[in-house]
Coordinates of C-alpha atoms and ligand atoms in Angstrom, one line a residue:
X154 CA -21.3 -4.1 -12.0
X155 CA -21.2 -3.4 -8.4
X156 CA -21.8 0.1 -6.8
X157 CA -21.5 1.5 -3.4
X158 CA -24.5 3.8 -2.3
X159 CA -23.8 6.0 0.7
X160 CA -26.4 8.3 2.3
X161 CA -23.9 10.5 4.0
X162 CA -23.9 13.6 6.4
X163 CA -23.8 11.5 9.7
X164 CA -20.9 11.4 12.2
X165 CA -19.3 8.1 12.3
X166 CA -19.2 6.5 15.9
X167 CA -17.9 3.3 17.2
X168 CA -15.0 0.9 16.5
X169 CA -13.1 -0.1 13.5
X170 CA -10.5 -3.1 13.4
X171 CA -7.6 -2.5 11.0
X172 CA -6.5 -5.4 8.8
X173 CA -3.0 -6.6 7.9
X174 CA -1.0 -4.3 5.7
X175 CA -1.6 -4.6 1.9
X176 CA 1.9 -3.4 0.9
X177 CA 3.5 -5.7 3.5
X178 CA 1.5 -8.7 2.4
X179 CA 2.2 -8.4 -1.4
X180 CA 5.8 -8.4 -0.7
X181 CA 5.9 -11.1 2.0
X182 CA 4.0 -13.5 -0.1
X183 CA 6.5 -13.6 -3.0
X184 CA 9.2 -13.6 -0.4
X185 CA 7.9 -17.1 0.7
X186 CA 9.1 -18.5 -2.7
X187 CA 12.7 -18.0 -1.0
X188 CA 11.6 -20.4 1.7
X189 CA 12.2 -24.2 1.6
X190 CA 9.7 -25.1 4.4
X191 CA 5.9 -24.2 4.8
X192 CA 5.3 -20.6 5.7
X193 CA 2.2 -19.9 7.7
X194 CA 1.4 -16.1 7.2
X195 CA -1.3 -14.5 9.4
X196 CA -3.1 -11.3 9.5
X197 CA -3.2 -11.3 5.6
X198 CA -5.9 -8.8 4.4
X199 CA -8.8 -10.4 2.5
X200 CA -8.4 -8.1 -0.6
X201 CA -8.1 -8.6 -4.4
X202 CA -4.5 -7.6 -4.6
X203 CA -3.6 -10.6 -2.3
X204 CA -5.6 -12.9 -4.3
X205 CA -3.8 -11.8 -7.6
X206 CA -0.2 -12.3 -6.0
X207 CA -1.4 -15.6 -4.6
X208 CA -2.7 -16.6 -8.1
X209 CA 0.8 -15.7 -9.5
X210 CA 2.8 -17.7 -7.1
X211 CA 0.4 -20.7 -7.6
X212 CA 1.0 -20.4 -11.5
X213 CA 4.7 -20.8 -10.7
X214 CA 4.1 -24.2 -8.8
X215 CA 3.8 -23.0 -5.1
X216 CA 1.1 -24.8 -3.0
X217 CA -1.2 -22.2 -1.5
X218 CA -3.9 -22.9 1.1
X219 CA -6.1 -20.5 3.1
X220 CA -6.9 -21.9 6.6
X221 CA -9.2 -18.9 7.2
X222 CA -9.8 -15.7 5.3
X223 CA -6.7 -14.1 7.0
X224 CA -4.2 -17.0 7.2
X225 CA -2.3 -18.3 4.1
X226 CA -0.1 -21.4 4.1
X227 CA 2.5 -21.3 1.4
X228 CA 4.7 -24.3 0.5
X229 CA 7.1 -23.4 -2.3
X230 CA 9.2 -26.8 -2.1
X231 CA 8.2 -27.8 -5.7
X232 CA 8.3 -24.3 -7.4
X233 CA 8.5 -25.3 -11.1
X234 CA 9.1 -22.0 -13.0
X235 CA 11.0 -18.8 -13.0
X236 CA 8.8 -17.3 -15.6
X237 CA 5.9 -15.2 -14.3
X238 CA 2.5 -15.2 -16.1
X239 CA 2.2 -12.0 -18.2
X240 CA -1.6 -11.8 -18.1
X241 CA -1.5 -12.1 -14.1
X242 CA 1.6 -9.7 -13.7
X243 CA 0.0 -6.8 -15.6
X244 CA -2.9 -6.6 -13.3
X245 CA -0.8 -5.2 -10.2
X246 CA 2.4 -3.2 -9.3
X247 CA 3.7 -5.7 -6.8
X248 CA 4.3 -8.5 -9.5
X249 CA 7.7 -6.8 -9.7
X250 CA 8.5 -8.4 -6.4
X251 CA 8.7 -11.9 -8.4
X252 CA 11.8 -10.5 -10.0
X253 CA 13.8 -10.4 -6.7
X254 CA 12.2 -13.6 -5.3
X255 CA 12.6 -15.7 -8.4
X256 CA 16.2 -14.5 -8.9
X257 CA 16.9 -15.4 -5.3
X258 CA 15.3 -18.9 -5.7
X259 CA 16.5 -19.8 -9.2
X260 CA 19.3 -17.5 -10.1
X261 CA 17.2 -16.2 -13.1
X262 CA 13.8 -14.7 -13.5
X263 CA 11.5 -13.6 -16.4
X264 CA 8.9 -11.2 -15.2
X265 CA 6.8 -8.7 -17.3
X266 CA 6.9 -5.0 -16.4
X267 CA 4.3 -4.3 -13.6
X268 CA 0.8 -2.9 -13.9
X269 CA -1.0 -1.0 -11.1
X270 CA -2.4 2.4 -10.4
X271 CA -1.7 5.1 -13.0
X272 CA 0.2 8.1 -11.5
X273 CA 2.2 9.1 -14.5
X274 CA 5.6 7.5 -15.2
X275 CA 6.5 4.6 -12.7
X276 CA 9.9 3.7 -13.7
X277 CA 11.7 0.5 -12.3
X278 CA 15.2 1.6 -13.2
X279 CA 16.4 1.4 -9.5
X280 CA 15.2 -2.2 -9.1
X281 CA 17.1 -3.1 -12.3
X282 CA 20.2 -1.2 -11.1
X283 CA 20.1 -3.0 -7.8
X284 CA 20.2 -6.4 -9.7
X285 CA 23.0 -5.3 -11.9
X286 CA 24.9 -4.2 -8.7
X287 CA 24.5 -7.7 -7.3
X288 CA 26.2 -9.1 -10.5
X289 CA 23.2 -9.9 -12.7
X290 CA 22.6 -9.1 -16.4
X291 CA 19.3 -7.5 -17.2
X292 CA 17.7 -7.3 -20.6
X293 CA 14.2 -6.3 -21.7
X294 CA 12.2 -7.9 -24.6
X295 CA 8.7 -7.3 -25.8
X296 CA 7.2 -9.2 -22.9
X297 CA 9.7 -9.7 -20.2
X298 CA 12.4 -8.1 -18.0
X299 CA 15.0 -10.9 -18.2
X300 CA 17.4 -11.2 -15.3
X301 CA 20.4 -13.6 -15.6
X302 CA 21.8 -14.2 -12.3
X303 CA 24.6 -16.7 -13.0
X304 CA 27.1 -14.4 -11.2
X305 CA 24.6 -13.4 -8.5
X306 CA 26.4 -12.4 -5.2
X307 CA 26.8 -9.7 -2.6
X308 CA 27.3 -6.2 -3.7
X309 CA 26.8 -2.4 -2.8
X310 CA 23.7 -0.6 -4.0
X311 CA 23.2 3.1 -3.7
X312 CA 19.7 4.1 -4.6
X313 CA 19.4 7.4 -6.6
X314 CA 15.6 7.5 -5.5
X315 CA 14.2 6.5 -2.4
X316 CA 12.1 3.6 -3.5
X317 CA 9.9 1.1 -1.4
X318 CA 9.7 -1.4 -4.3
X319 CA 13.5 -1.2 -5.3
X320 CA 14.6 -1.6 -1.7
X321 CA 12.3 -4.6 -1.1
X322 CA 13.4 -6.2 -4.5
X323 CA 17.1 -5.8 -3.6
X324 CA 16.6 -7.4 -0.3
X325 CA 14.8 -10.4 -2.0
X326 CA 17.6 -10.8 -4.4
X327 CA 20.3 -10.4 -1.8
X328 CA 19.0 -12.8 1.0
X329 CA 20.3 -16.1 -0.5
X330 CA 23.0 -14.6 -2.7
X331 CA 26.5 -15.5 -1.4
X332 CA 28.4 -12.7 0.3
X333 CA 27.5 -9.4 1.9
X334 CA 25.3 -6.9 0.5
X335 CA 25.0 -3.1 1.5
X336 CA 22.0 -1.1 0.5
X337 CA 22.1 2.8 0.8
X338 CA 19.5 5.4 0.7
X339 CA 16.8 2.8 1.4
X340 CA 13.2 3.4 1.9
X341 CA 12.3 3.2 5.5
X342 CA 8.5 2.3 5.3
X343 CA 6.9 -0.1 8.0
X344 CA 6.4 -2.6 5.2
X345 CA 10.1 -2.6 4.3
X346 CA 10.8 -3.4 8.1
X347 CA 8.1 -6.1 8.1
X348 CA 9.5 -7.8 5.0
X349 CA 13.1 -7.9 6.7
X350 CA 11.4 -9.3 10.0
X351 CA 9.7 -12.0 8.1
X352 CA 12.8 -13.0 6.3
X353 CA 14.9 -12.9 9.5
X354 CA 12.4 -15.1 11.2
X355 CA 12.9 -17.8 8.6
X356 CA 16.8 -17.6 8.9
X357 CA 17.9 -14.7 6.9
X358 CA 20.4 -12.0 8.1
X359 CA 18.9 -8.6 7.1
X360 CA 20.1 -5.8 9.5
X361 CA 19.1 -2.1 9.5
X362 CA 15.7 -2.3 7.8
X363 CA 13.9 1.0 9.0
X364 CA 17.2 3.1 8.5
X365 CA 18.8 4.4 5.4
X366 CA 21.5 1.5 5.2
X367 CA 20.4 -2.1 5.0
X368 CA 23.1 -4.9 5.4
X369 CA 22.6 -8.3 4.3
X370 CA 24.7 -11.4 4.9
X371 CA 23.6 -14.0 2.3
X372 CA 22.6 -17.4 3.9
X373 CA 22.5 -20.8 2.1
X374 CA 18.8 -21.4 2.8
X375 CA 15.7 -20.2 4.9
X376 CA 13.4 -22.5 6.8
X377 CA 9.5 -22.4 7.2
X378 CA 7.7 -20.8 10.1
X379 CA 4.7 -18.7 11.1
X380 CA 4.6 -14.8 10.8
X381 CA 1.9 -12.3 11.4
X382 CA 1.7 -9.1 9.2
X383 CA 1.7 -5.7 10.7
X384 CA -1.5 -3.6 10.6
X385 CA -2.2 -1.4 7.7
X386 CA -1.1 2.2 8.3
X387 CA -2.9 3.5 5.3
X388 CA -6.2 1.7 6.1
X389 CA -6.1 3.2 9.6
X390 CA -5.4 6.7 8.2
X391 CA -8.3 6.3 5.8
X392 CA -10.7 5.5 8.7
X393 CA -9.2 8.3 10.8
X394 CA -9.8 10.8 7.9
X395 CA -13.6 9.4 7.4
X396 CA -14.1 9.8 11.1
X397 CA -12.9 13.6 11.0
X398 CA -14.7 14.3 7.8
X399 CA -18.0 13.3 9.4
X400 CA -17.1 14.9 12.6
X401 CA -17.3 11.8 14.4
X402 CA -15.6 9.8 17.2
X403 CA -14.1 6.6 16.4
X404 CA -11.7 4.0 18.1
X405 CA -9.3 2.6 15.4
X406 CA -8.2 -0.7 16.8
X407 CA -5.2 -3.0 16.1
X408 CA -2.8 -0.3 14.9
X409 CA 0.8 0.6 15.6
X410 CA 0.6 4.2 16.7
X411 CA 4.2 4.8 15.9
X412 CA 3.5 4.1 12.3
X413 CA 0.8 6.7 12.3
X414 CA 2.8 9.7 13.8
X415 CA 3.0 11.8 10.7
X416 CA -0.7 11.4 10.0
X417 CA -1.7 12.0 13.7
X418 CA 0.5 15.1 13.7
X419 CA -1.3 16.6 10.8
X420 CA -4.9 15.7 12.0
X421 CA -4.0 17.2 15.5
X422 CA -2.7 20.3 13.6
X423 CA -6.2 20.7 12.1
X424 CA -7.6 20.7 15.6
X425 CA -8.6 17.0 15.9
X426 CA -8.2 15.3 19.4
X427 CA -6.3 12.0 19.0
X428 CA -6.0 9.8 22.1
X429 CA -3.2 7.2 21.7
X430 CA -3.2 3.8 23.4
X431 CA -0.9 0.8 23.0
X432 CA -2.7 -0.7 19.9
X433 CA -5.5 1.7 19.3
X434 CA -6.2 5.4 18.5
X435 CA -9.2 7.3 19.2
X436 CA -10.2 10.2 16.9
X437 CA -12.4 12.8 18.2
X438 CA -13.5 15.7 15.9
X439 CA -15.7 17.7 18.1
X440 CA -14.1 21.2 17.8
X441 CA -14.0 23.6 14.7
X442 CA -11.2 22.4 12.3
X443 CA -8.5 24.6 10.5
X444 CA -7.2 24.4 7.1
X445 CA -3.4 23.4 6.9
X446 CA -0.6 22.7 4.3
X447 CA 0.5 19.1 3.7
X448 CA 3.5 17.7 1.7
X449 CA 3.8 13.8 1.1
X450 CA 7.1 12.4 1.4
X451 CA 8.7 9.0 2.0
X452 CA 8.3 7.4 5.6
X453 CA 8.5 8.9 8.2
X454 CA 6.7 11.8 6.2
X455 CA 3.2 12.0 5.4
X456 CA 2.3 9.1 3.1
X457 CA 1.4 9.7 -0.6
X458 CA -1.2 6.8 -0.1
X459 CA -3.2 9.0 2.1
X460 CA -3.0 12.2 -0.1
X461 CA -6.4 11.8 -1.9
X462 CA -8.2 11.1 1.5
X463 CA -6.5 14.3 3.1
X464 CA -7.6 16.3 0.1
X465 CA -11.2 15.3 0.6
X466 CA -11.0 15.8 4.2
X467 CA -9.5 19.4 3.8
X468 CA -12.4 20.1 1.3
X469 CA -14.7 19.9 4.4
X470 CA -12.8 22.3 6.4
X471 CA -13.4 26.2 5.9
X472 CA -10.3 28.1 4.6
X473 CA -7.5 27.5 2.0
X474 CA -5.5 24.3 2.4
X475 CA -2.5 23.3 0.2
X476 CA -1.5 19.8 -0.5
X477 CA 1.8 19.2 -2.2
X478 CA 2.4 15.7 -3.6
X479 CA 6.2 14.9 -3.1
X480 CA 6.4 11.4 -4.3
X481 CA 4.3 10.8 -7.6
X482 CA 4.3 13.3 -10.5
X483 CA 0.7 12.8 -11.5
X484 CA -1.4 11.8 -8.5
X485 CA -4.2 14.4 -8.6
X486 CA -6.3 12.8 -11.6
X487 CA -9.1 11.9 -9.3
X488 CA -9.9 15.6 -8.6
X489 CA -12.3 15.9 -11.5
X490 CA -14.6 13.3 -10.0
X491 CA -14.6 15.3 -6.8
X492 CA -15.5 18.5 -8.5
X493 CA -18.7 16.7 -9.5
X494 CA -19.6 16.8 -5.8
X495 CA -18.9 20.5 -5.6
X496 CA -15.4 20.5 -4.2
X497 CA -13.2 23.6 -5.2
X498 CA -9.8 22.1 -5.8
X499 CA -7.3 23.7 -8.3
X500 CA -4.4 21.6 -9.4
X501 CA -1.1 23.0 -10.6
X502 CA 1.4 20.2 -11.3
X503 CA 2.1 18.5 -8.0
X504 CA 0.3 21.1 -5.9
X505 CA -3.4 21.2 -5.1
X506 CA -5.1 24.2 -3.5
X507 CA -8.4 23.5 -1.8
X508 CA -11.0 26.1 -1.0
X509 CA -12.6 24.2 1.8
X510 CA -16.0 24.3 3.5
X511 CA -18.2 24.7 0.3
X512 CA -21.3 22.6 0.5
X513 CA -21.0 19.2 -0.9
X514 CA -23.7 17.8 -3.3
X515 CA -24.3 14.1 -3.8
X516 CA -23.3 12.7 -7.2
X517 CA -22.2 9.7 -9.2
X518 CA -18.6 9.2 -9.0
X519 CA -16.0 6.8 -10.2
X520 CA -13.2 5.2 -8.1
X521 CA -10.3 6.1 -10.5
X522 CA -7.7 4.2 -8.4
X523 CA -7.3 2.5 -5.1
X524 CA -6.7 5.6 -2.8
X525 CA -8.8 7.9 -5.0
X526 CA -11.6 5.4 -4.5
X527 CA -11.3 5.5 -0.6
X528 CA -11.3 9.4 -0.8
X529 CA -14.6 9.2 -2.7
X530 CA -16.1 7.0 0.0
X531 CA -15.0 9.7 2.5
X532 CA -16.6 12.3 0.4
X533 CA -19.9 10.5 0.3
X534 CA -19.8 9.9 4.0
X535 CA -19.4 13.7 4.6
X536 CA -22.1 14.7 2.1
X537 CA -25.9 14.8 2.8
X538 CA -27.8 12.8 0.3
X539 CA -27.0 9.6 -1.7
X540 CA -23.8 9.4 -3.5
X541 CA -23.0 6.5 -5.9
X542 CA -19.5 5.2 -6.4
X543 CA -18.6 2.9 -9.2
X544 CA -15.5 1.0 -10.3
X545 CA -15.2 -0.8 -7.1
X546 CA -12.5 -3.1 -8.3
X547 CA -10.1 -0.5 -7.4
X548 CA -11.3 -0.2 -3.9
X549 CA -11.5 -4.0 -3.4
X550 CA -7.8 -4.2 -4.3
X551 CA -6.9 -2.6 -0.9
X552 CA -9.7 -2.3 1.6
X553 CA -11.0 -5.4 3.5
X554 CA -14.7 -5.6 3.9
X555 CA -15.0 -1.8 3.8
X556 CA -18.8 -1.7 3.6
X557 CA -19.2 -3.8 6.9
X558 CA -16.5 -1.8 8.6
X559 CA -18.4 1.4 8.0
X560 CA -21.8 -0.1 8.7
X561 CA -20.3 -1.0 12.2
X562 CA -19.6 2.8 12.8
X563 CA -23.0 3.8 11.8
X564 CA -22.6 4.6 8.1
X565 CA -25.6 4.4 5.9
X566 CA -24.0 2.4 3.2
X567 CA -24.7 -0.6 0.9
X568 CA -23.2 -2.4 -2.0
X569 CA -25.4 -3.2 -4.8
X570 CA -25.1 -5.2 -8.0
X571 CA -26.6 -2.9 -10.7
Ligands
EPZ232 C1 5.0 1.6 -3.2 O1 5.1 1.8 -4.6 C2 3.4 1.4 -3.0 N1 3.1 0.1 -3.6 C3 2.7 2.5 -3.4 O2 1.4 2.4 -2.7 C4 3.2 3.8 -2.8 O3 2.5 5.0 -3.3 C5 4.7 3.9 -2.9 O4 5.3 2.8 -2.6 C6 5.3 5.2 -2.2 O5 5.1 5.0 -0.9 C7 3.4 -1.1 -3.1 O6 4.0 -1.1 -2.0 C8 3.0 -2.2 -3.9 P1 8.4 3.8 -5.0 P2 6.4 1.7 -5.4 O7 9.3 2.8 -5.8 O8 7.4 0.8 -4.7 C9 10.4 6.8 -8.3 C10 -1.1 2.0 -2.9 O9 -1.8 2.9 -3.0 N2 11.1 5.5 -8.7 O10 8.6 3.9 -3.6 O11 6.1 1.4 -6.8 C11 8.8 6.7 -8.6 O12 8.5 7.3 -9.9 C12 0.2 2.1 -3.7 O13 -0.9 1.3 -1.9 C13 12.1 5.7 -9.7 O14 12.3 6.9 -10.2 O15 6.8 3.2 -5.3 C14 8.2 7.6 -7.3 O16 8.3 8.9 -7.8 C15 0.1 3.1 -4.8 N3 12.6 4.6 -10.1 C16 9.2 7.2 -6.3 O17 10.5 6.7 -6.7 C17 12.4 3.4 -9.6 O18 13.1 2.4 -10.0 C18 8.6 6.4 -5.2 O19 8.2 5.3 -5.8 C19 11.4 3.3 -8.6 C20 10.7 4.3 -8.2

């Protein structure tokens, strides 16, 4: 079992290069199943969630080649099956994108309910509702969600909840469906826009992504091409938080500063200096920091996927901070691990109150999920002495070469096989 050992308490200084966005990649790779020609996808992060989704599309008959560790060539010409492998699908959340993609490609899909991080209930009712609004029949059996799209065509969908996954799944189902589709109350995350841009560059007609209303005119087919995935907003925010927690000075490269606005605003409110350039931001934490209140919300609000990293950062700042989780009903389960390091965090439902500035003590902690794992890395970097982090498979799902990137900014970190 691999472990990360971090001897913390040293300010991070230097440069970090941000990889392609995980949550865009895991949507764009299934979207390539809708395309008849070859798709060359660049800036794909080298992470295990990407490996899992590539395995899944290979098992359906897609040809997949990696021309380097960040470029994937997908040829779906000879796709053979509309039935997703249950063993592979239960390993990750994004397997649900095979529902929309296979439905669009074959007019039918059988996909098991998805796996992924455990934040309490994670329903997919809005995904299924969107398929029904596009004329499909949906039924569930012991293993599969079965979607029969004999009558698949354009339609109107009003999402009762703002959902990234449901918005993307509805786009995937509608792109090749005859007629016009209107989606209302859509998610506006950068990865929703990236998926729409990918599809449009292959010949689709998806308008309005990034706003509440998305309009799609079904086209007969999509052609191949080359597309480069946007930088990962959450990975960027994670390294910004690490730089601040260690009171460092780090240039975060290959980012879209607009996507970081909510994150930058909260760090500035804490007293951090952020310098913005075209594709880079510099984070300088050389002044005393203030405690703040944060509420996570769908984009353009403060992202829930940075909530654990923010909680750890605020635990290093004297005073009382409050973090309100506005997206998931149970995303503070990791706090018990942080308490082992001496953090004073009280959780009441979806609100965490952090008494910051208490001394941190090194400990053995367990990455309980992807972003919680990232928050433990930040905690260890901020804490004098050696902290040991286990269950790295969670971190490997979403952070490319995290040990190398942190070594490059001066962290005393190593990965060992115990
Ligand atoms: C995506 O999950 C991300 N995953 C999550 O990132 C992220 O936390 C989440 O969006 C919110 O930003 C991927 O992109 C693969 P949602 P998703 O549907 O699409 C409720 C990470 O760390 N809801 O936007 O599954 C739901 O319960 C991961 O990278 C319904 O009620 O999230 C939640 O409260 C973790 N019915 C809210 O909507 C539905 O049918 C938002 O969920 C769907 C969702």
